[in-house]
């Protein structure tokens, strides 16, 4: 979604600003080149790994091919995979606009998509914590004052996590009182 967004809205962030500089660029390029080479060497040199890896790849490709032959399965899968982050990014953009952030909607959408992608490396339920920190830092990187960036993230979490808990709590309470659970 981030790559599609960058192609659709190149004004959100200049592509040159996305590239690391100096040693970081060399380290990233080295990692991108060495990781597949190390995986291939491991596959070739460690014979007991070959069969499980090949079985896994065959199964994954067969399942993907089978899934994509049924539009009733793959359209909701890919549609939901694209829509979910865009809806969440829209909440961030709405809260940011309501609070008067000095950023455009495309910048706010990109900030959320970039922050959630970066925070995906940290395992946390619902991304709560890492996404919040990454989003505050991304908004601050765009020049937003830190208190305003923090307020935007708190408003986003209030609308997407805490507010939906109220109806759920009421329904659960009603189901327990009626002894349906």
PDB file of C-alpha atoms in Angstrom:
ATOM      1  CA  UNK A   1       0.000   0.000   0.000  1.00  0.00           C
ATOM      2  CA  UNK A   2       2.892   2.353   0.779  1.00  0.00           C
ATOM      3  CA  UNK A   3       4.435   1.821  -2.663  1.00  0.00           C
ATOM      4  CA  UNK A   4       1.100   2.356  -4.424  1.00  0.00           C
ATOM      5  CA  UNK A   5       0.560   5.475  -2.343  1.00  0.00           C
ATOM      6  CA  UNK A   6       4.000   6.832  -3.261  1.00  0.00           C
ATOM      7  CA  UNK A   7       3.250   6.309  -6.951  1.00  0.00           C
ATOM      8  CA  UNK A   8      -0.204   7.900  -6.650  1.00  0.00           C
ATOM      9  CA  UNK A   9       0.865  10.869  -4.509  1.00  0.00           C
ATOM     10  CA  UNK A  10       4.526  11.689  -5.174  1.00  0.00           C
ATOM     11  CA  UNK A  11       4.092  15.101  -3.534  1.00  0.00           C
ATOM     12  CA  UNK A  12       3.535  13.534  -0.087  1.00  0.00           C
ATOM     13  CA  UNK A  13       7.255  13.108   0.404  1.00  0.00           C
ATOM     14  CA  UNK A  14      10.093  13.649  -2.052  1.00  0.00           C
ATOM     15  CA  UNK A  15      11.561  10.226  -2.995  1.00  0.00           C
ATOM     16  CA  UNK A  16      15.078  11.526  -2.350  1.00  0.00           C
ATOM     17  CA  UNK A  17      14.220  12.045   1.330  1.00  0.00           C
ATOM     18  CA  UNK A  18      13.269   8.361   1.635  1.00  0.00           C
ATOM     19  CA  UNK A  19      16.734   7.117   0.756  1.00  0.00           C
ATOM     20  CA  UNK A  20      19.236   6.732   3.574  1.00  0.00           C
ATOM     21  CA  UNK A  21      22.521   8.601   3.336  1.00  0.00           C
ATOM     22  CA  UNK A  22      26.178   7.596   3.531  1.00  0.00           C
ATOM     23  CA  UNK A  23      26.979   4.566   5.651  1.00  0.00           C
ATOM     24  CA  UNK A  24      23.318   3.787   6.253  1.00  0.00           C
ATOM     25  CA  UNK A  25      22.764   3.470   2.500  1.00  0.00           C
ATOM     26  CA  UNK A  26      25.755   1.124   2.210  1.00  0.00           C
ATOM     27  CA  UNK A  27      24.523  -0.953   5.147  1.00  0.00           C
ATOM     28  CA  UNK A  28      21.006  -1.200   3.678  1.00  0.00           C
ATOM     29  CA  UNK A  29      22.329  -2.118   0.222  1.00  0.00           C
ATOM     30  CA  UNK A  30      24.646  -4.701   1.756  1.00  0.00           C
ATOM     31  CA  UNK A  31      21.792  -6.223   3.726  1.00  0.00           C
ATOM     32  CA  UNK A  32      19.565  -6.362   0.659  1.00  0.00           C
ATOM     33  CA  UNK A  33      22.286  -8.138  -1.303  1.00  0.00           C
ATOM     34  CA  UNK A  34      23.705 -10.389   1.401  1.00  0.00           C
ATOM     35  CA  UNK A  35      20.456 -11.676   2.927  1.00  0.00           C
ATOM     36  CA  UNK A  36      19.261 -13.513  -0.224  1.00  0.00           C
ATOM     37  CA  UNK A  37      22.793 -14.727  -0.908  1.00  0.00           C
ATOM     38  CA  UNK A  38      23.074 -16.117   2.646  1.00  0.00           C
ATOM     39  CA  UNK A  39      19.661 -17.790   2.300  1.00  0.00           C
ATOM     40  CA  UNK A  40      20.633 -19.373  -1.018  1.00  0.00           C
ATOM     41  CA  UNK A  41      23.985 -20.553   0.388  1.00  0.00           C
ATOM     42  CA  UNK A  42      22.243 -22.042   3.415  1.00  0.00           C
ATOM     43  CA  UNK A  43      19.769 -23.815   1.127  1.00  0.00           C
ATOM     44  CA  UNK A  44      22.551 -25.219  -1.076  1.00  0.00           C
ATOM     45  CA  UNK A  45      25.003 -26.172   1.673  1.00  0.00           C
ATOM     46  CA  UNK A  46      22.665 -27.613   4.330  1.00  0.00           C
ATOM     47  CA  UNK A  47      21.136 -30.659   2.691  1.00  0.00           C
ATOM     48  CA  UNK A  48      18.530 -31.457   5.435  1.00  0.00           C
ATOM     49  CA  UNK A  49      16.899 -28.054   4.815  1.00  0.00           C
ATOM     50  CA  UNK A  50      16.178 -28.645   1.136  1.00  0.00           C
ATOM     51  CA  UNK A  51      13.174 -30.929   1.391  1.00  0.00           C
ATOM     52  CA  UNK A  52      11.244 -28.953   4.069  1.00  0.00           C
ATOM     53  CA  UNK A  53      11.934 -25.658   2.276  1.00  0.00           C
ATOM     54  CA  UNK A  54      10.852 -27.037  -1.103  1.00  0.00           C
ATOM     55  CA  UNK A  55       7.733 -28.595   0.442  1.00  0.00           C
ATOM     56  CA  UNK A  56       6.880 -25.287   2.094  1.00  0.00           C
ATOM     57  CA  UNK A  57       7.346 -23.311  -1.135  1.00  0.00           C
ATOM     58  CA  UNK A  58       5.284 -25.835  -3.148  1.00  0.00           C
ATOM     59  CA  UNK A  59       2.458 -25.770  -0.586  1.00  0.00           C
ATOM     60  CA  UNK A  60       2.459 -21.973  -0.397  1.00  0.00           C
ATOM     61  CA  UNK A  61       2.388 -21.576  -4.187  1.00  0.00           C
ATOM     62  CA  UNK A  62      -0.365 -24.196  -4.548  1.00  0.00           C
ATOM     63  CA  UNK A  63      -2.470 -22.482  -1.877  1.00  0.00           C
ATOM     64  CA  UNK A  64      -1.944 -19.051  -3.443  1.00  0.00           C
ATOM     65  CA  UNK A  65      -2.846 -20.371  -6.893  1.00  0.00           C
ATOM     66  CA  UNK A  66      -5.962 -22.086  -5.507  1.00  0.00           C
ATOM     67  CA  UNK A  67      -7.002 -18.947  -3.610  1.00  0.00           C
ATOM     68  CA  UNK A  68      -6.645 -16.728  -6.674  1.00  0.00           C
ATOM     69  CA  UNK A  69      -8.875 -18.935  -8.815  1.00  0.00           C
ATOM     70  CA  UNK A  70     -11.853 -17.953  -6.646  1.00  0.00           C
ATOM     71  CA  UNK A  71     -12.759 -14.258  -6.845  1.00  0.00           C
ATOM     72  CA  UNK A  72     -15.083 -14.636  -3.856  1.00  0.00           C
ATOM     73  CA  UNK A  73     -11.971 -15.375  -1.800  1.00  0.00           C
ATOM     74  CA  UNK A  74      -9.204 -13.194  -3.181  1.00  0.00           C
ATOM     75  CA  UNK A  75     -11.203  -9.980  -3.704  1.00  0.00           C
ATOM     76  CA  UNK A  76     -12.140  -9.660   0.000  1.00  0.00           C
ATOM     77  CA  UNK A  77      -8.608 -10.681   0.991  1.00  0.00           C
ATOM     78  CA  UNK A  78      -6.822  -8.085  -1.127  1.00  0.00           C
ATOM     79  CA  UNK A  79      -9.576  -5.490  -0.759  1.00  0.00           C
ATOM     80  CA  UNK A  80      -9.427  -5.725   3.010  1.00  0.00           C
ATOM     81  CA  UNK A  81      -5.635  -5.696   3.001  1.00  0.00           C
ATOM     82  CA  UNK A  82      -5.694  -2.397   1.108  1.00  0.00           C
ATOM     83  CA  UNK A  83      -8.755  -0.836   2.765  1.00  0.00           C
ATOM     84  CA  UNK A  84      -7.859  -1.453   6.430  1.00  0.00           C
ATOM     85  CA  UNK A  85      -4.676   0.642   6.550  1.00  0.00           C
ATOM     86  CA  UNK A  86      -6.241   3.352   4.381  1.00  0.00           C
ATOM     87  CA  UNK A  87      -9.237   3.638   6.726  1.00  0.00           C
ATOM     88  CA  UNK A  88      -6.942   3.865   9.751  1.00  0.00           C
ATOM     89  CA  UNK A  89      -4.787   6.428   7.946  1.00  0.00           C
ATOM     90  CA  UNK A  90      -7.940   8.414   7.194  1.00  0.00           C
ATOM     91  CA  UNK A  91      -8.744   8.513  10.910  1.00  0.00           C
ATOM     92  CA  UNK A  92      -5.258   9.901  11.605  1.00  0.00           C
ATOM     93  CA  UNK A  93      -5.702  12.462   8.817  1.00  0.00           C
ATOM     94  CA  UNK A  94      -9.139  13.462  10.128  1.00  0.00           C
ATOM     95  CA  UNK A  95      -7.893  13.896  13.690  1.00  0.00           C
ATOM     96  CA  UNK A  96      -4.816  15.768  12.479  1.00  0.00           C
ATOM     97  CA  UNK A  97      -6.897  18.096  10.330  1.00  0.00           C
ATOM     98  CA  UNK A  98      -9.337  18.688  13.199  1.00  0.00           C
ATOM     99  CA  UNK A  99      -6.437  19.603  15.489  1.00  0.00           C
ATOM    100  CA  UNK A 100      -4.957  21.946  12.882  1.00  0.00           C
ATOM    101  CA  UNK A 101      -1.810  20.043  11.912  1.00  0.00           C
ATOM    102  CA  UNK A 102       0.212  21.957   9.316  1.00  0.00           C
ATOM    103  CA  UNK A 103       0.208  18.944   6.967  1.00  0.00           C
ATOM    104  CA  UNK A 104      -1.875  17.966   3.957  1.00  0.00           C
ATOM    105  CA  UNK A 105      -4.060  14.875   3.909  1.00  0.00           C
ATOM    106  CA  UNK A 106      -1.618  13.075   1.622  1.00  0.00           C
ATOM    107  CA  UNK A 107       1.231  13.802   4.032  1.00  0.00           C
ATOM    108  CA  UNK A 108      -0.838  12.544   6.966  1.00  0.00           C
ATOM    109  CA  UNK A 109      -1.843   9.388   5.086  1.00  0.00           C
ATOM    110  CA  UNK A 110       1.769   8.729   4.125  1.00  0.00           C
ATOM    111  CA  UNK A 111       2.932   9.404   7.681  1.00  0.00           C
ATOM    112  CA  UNK A 112       0.575   6.736   9.025  1.00  0.00           C
ATOM    113  CA  UNK A 113       1.419   4.199   6.308  1.00  0.00           C
ATOM    114  CA  UNK A 114       5.157   4.713   6.762  1.00  0.00           C
ATOM    115  CA  UNK A 115       4.942   4.582  10.559  1.00  0.00           C
ATOM    116  CA  UNK A 116       2.808   1.431  10.593  1.00  0.00           C
ATOM    117  CA  UNK A 117       5.136  -0.242   8.087  1.00  0.00           C
ATOM    118  CA  UNK A 118       8.201   0.598  10.176  1.00  0.00           C
ATOM    119  CA  UNK A 119       6.488  -0.446  13.410  1.00  0.00           C
ATOM    120  CA  UNK A 120       5.486  -3.776  11.853  1.00  0.00           C
ATOM    121  CA  UNK A 121       8.938  -5.062  12.772  1.00  0.00           C
ATOM    122  CA  UNK A 122       8.038  -4.875  16.463  1.00  0.00           C
ATOM    123  CA  UNK A 123       5.631  -7.601  17.589  1.00  0.00           C
ATOM    124  CA  UNK A 124       2.857  -5.956  19.582  1.00  0.00           C
ATOM    125  CA  UNK A 125      -0.864  -6.744  19.731  1.00  0.00           C
ATOM    126  CA  UNK A 126      -2.698  -4.389  17.406  1.00  0.00           C
ATOM    127  CA  UNK A 127       0.495  -2.385  16.922  1.00  0.00           C
ATOM    128  CA  UNK A 128      -0.363  -0.439  20.049  1.00  0.00           C
ATOM    129  CA  UNK A 129       2.830   1.194  21.235  1.00  0.00           C
ATOM    130  CA  UNK A 130       5.249   0.844  18.326  1.00  0.00           C
ATOM    131  CA  UNK A 131       2.851   2.377  15.784  1.00  0.00           C
ATOM    132  CA  UNK A 132       2.085   5.220  18.169  1.00  0.00           C
ATOM    133  CA  UNK A 133       5.756   6.019  18.768  1.00  0.00           C
ATOM    134  CA  UNK A 134       6.623   5.717  15.080  1.00  0.00           C
ATOM    135  CA  UNK A 135       3.674   7.921  14.119  1.00  0.00           C
ATOM    136  CA  UNK A 136       4.629  10.658  16.586  1.00  0.00           C
ATOM    137  CA  UNK A 137       8.213  10.580  15.264  1.00  0.00           C
ATOM    138  CA  UNK A 138       7.027  10.614  11.633  1.00  0.00           C
ATOM    139  CA  UNK A 139       4.741  13.576  12.251  1.00  0.00           C
ATOM    140  CA  UNK A 140       7.548  15.362  14.102  1.00  0.00           C
ATOM    141  CA  UNK A 141       9.827  14.619  11.153  1.00  0.00           C
ATOM    142  CA  UNK A 142       7.363  16.471   8.945  1.00  0.00           C
ATOM    143  CA  UNK A 143       7.759  19.495  11.233  1.00  0.00           C
ATOM    144  CA  UNK A 144       4.683  19.072  13.399  1.00  0.00           C
ATOM    145  CA  UNK A 145       5.158  20.323  16.983  1.00  0.00           C
ATOM    146  CA  UNK A 146       5.585  17.352  19.322  1.00  0.00           C
ATOM    147  CA  UNK A 147       2.567  18.125  21.569  1.00  0.00           C
ATOM    148  CA  UNK A 148       0.327  18.400  18.504  1.00  0.00           C
ATOM    149  CA  UNK A 149       1.697  15.144  17.038  1.00  0.00           C
ATOM    150  CA  UNK A 150       1.116  13.383  20.364  1.00  0.00           C
ATOM    151  CA  UNK A 151      -2.427  14.742  20.615  1.00  0.00           C
ATOM    152  CA  UNK A 152      -3.142  13.499  17.103  1.00  0.00           C
ATOM    153  CA  UNK A 153      -1.968   9.984  17.961  1.00  0.00           C
ATOM    154  CA  UNK A 154      -3.954   9.970  21.213  1.00  0.00           C
ATOM    155  CA  UNK A 155      -7.071  11.080  19.320  1.00  0.00           C
ATOM    156  CA  UNK A 156      -6.482   8.370  16.702  1.00  0.00           C
ATOM    157  CA  UNK A 157      -6.167   5.673  19.377  1.00  0.00           C
ATOM    158  CA  UNK A 158      -9.207   7.004  21.227  1.00  0.00           C
ATOM    159  CA  UNK A 159     -11.340   6.711  18.073  1.00  0.00           C
ATOM    160  CA  UNK A 160      -9.993   3.367  16.840  1.00  0.00           C
ATOM    161  CA  UNK A 161      -9.410   1.421  20.064  1.00  0.00           C
ATOM    162  CA  UNK A 162     -11.050   2.873  23.150  1.00  0.00           C
ATOM    163  CA  UNK A 163     -14.335   4.242  21.796  1.00  0.00           C
ATOM    164  CA  UNK A 164     -15.309   0.933  20.074  1.00  0.00           C
ATOM    165  CA  UNK A 165     -14.840  -0.866  23.407  1.00  0.00           C
ATOM    166  CA  UNK A 166     -17.917   0.827  24.910  1.00  0.00           C
ATOM    167  CA  UNK A 167     -20.560  -0.827  22.662  1.00  0.00           C
ATOM    168  CA  UNK A 168     -18.714  -4.129  22.959  1.00  0.00           C
ATOM    169  CA  UNK A 169     -18.739  -3.894  26.719  1.00  0.00           C
ATOM    170  CA  UNK A 170     -22.471  -3.123  26.755  1.00  0.00           C
ATOM    171  CA  UNK A 171     -23.291  -6.054  24.459  1.00  0.00           C
ATOM    172  CA  UNK A 172     -21.128  -8.416  26.511  1.00  0.00           C
ATOM    173  CA  UNK A 173     -22.800  -7.247  29.699  1.00  0.00           C
ATOM    174  CA  UNK A 174     -26.269  -7.793  28.195  1.00  0.00           C
ATOM    175  CA  UNK A 175     -25.331 -11.286  26.963  1.00  0.00           C
ATOM    176  CA  UNK A 176     -23.955 -12.248  30.386  1.00  0.00           C
ATOM    177  CA  UNK A 177     -27.043 -10.910  32.181  1.00  0.00           C
ATOM    178  CA  UNK A 178     -29.321 -12.907  29.859  1.00  0.00           C
ATOM    179  CA  UNK A 179     -27.151 -15.972  30.528  1.00  0.00           C
ATOM    180  CA  UNK A 180     -26.380 -16.421  26.841  1.00  0.00           C
ATOM    181  CA  UNK A 181     -22.691 -16.542  27.636  1.00  0.00           C
TER     182      UNK A 181
END
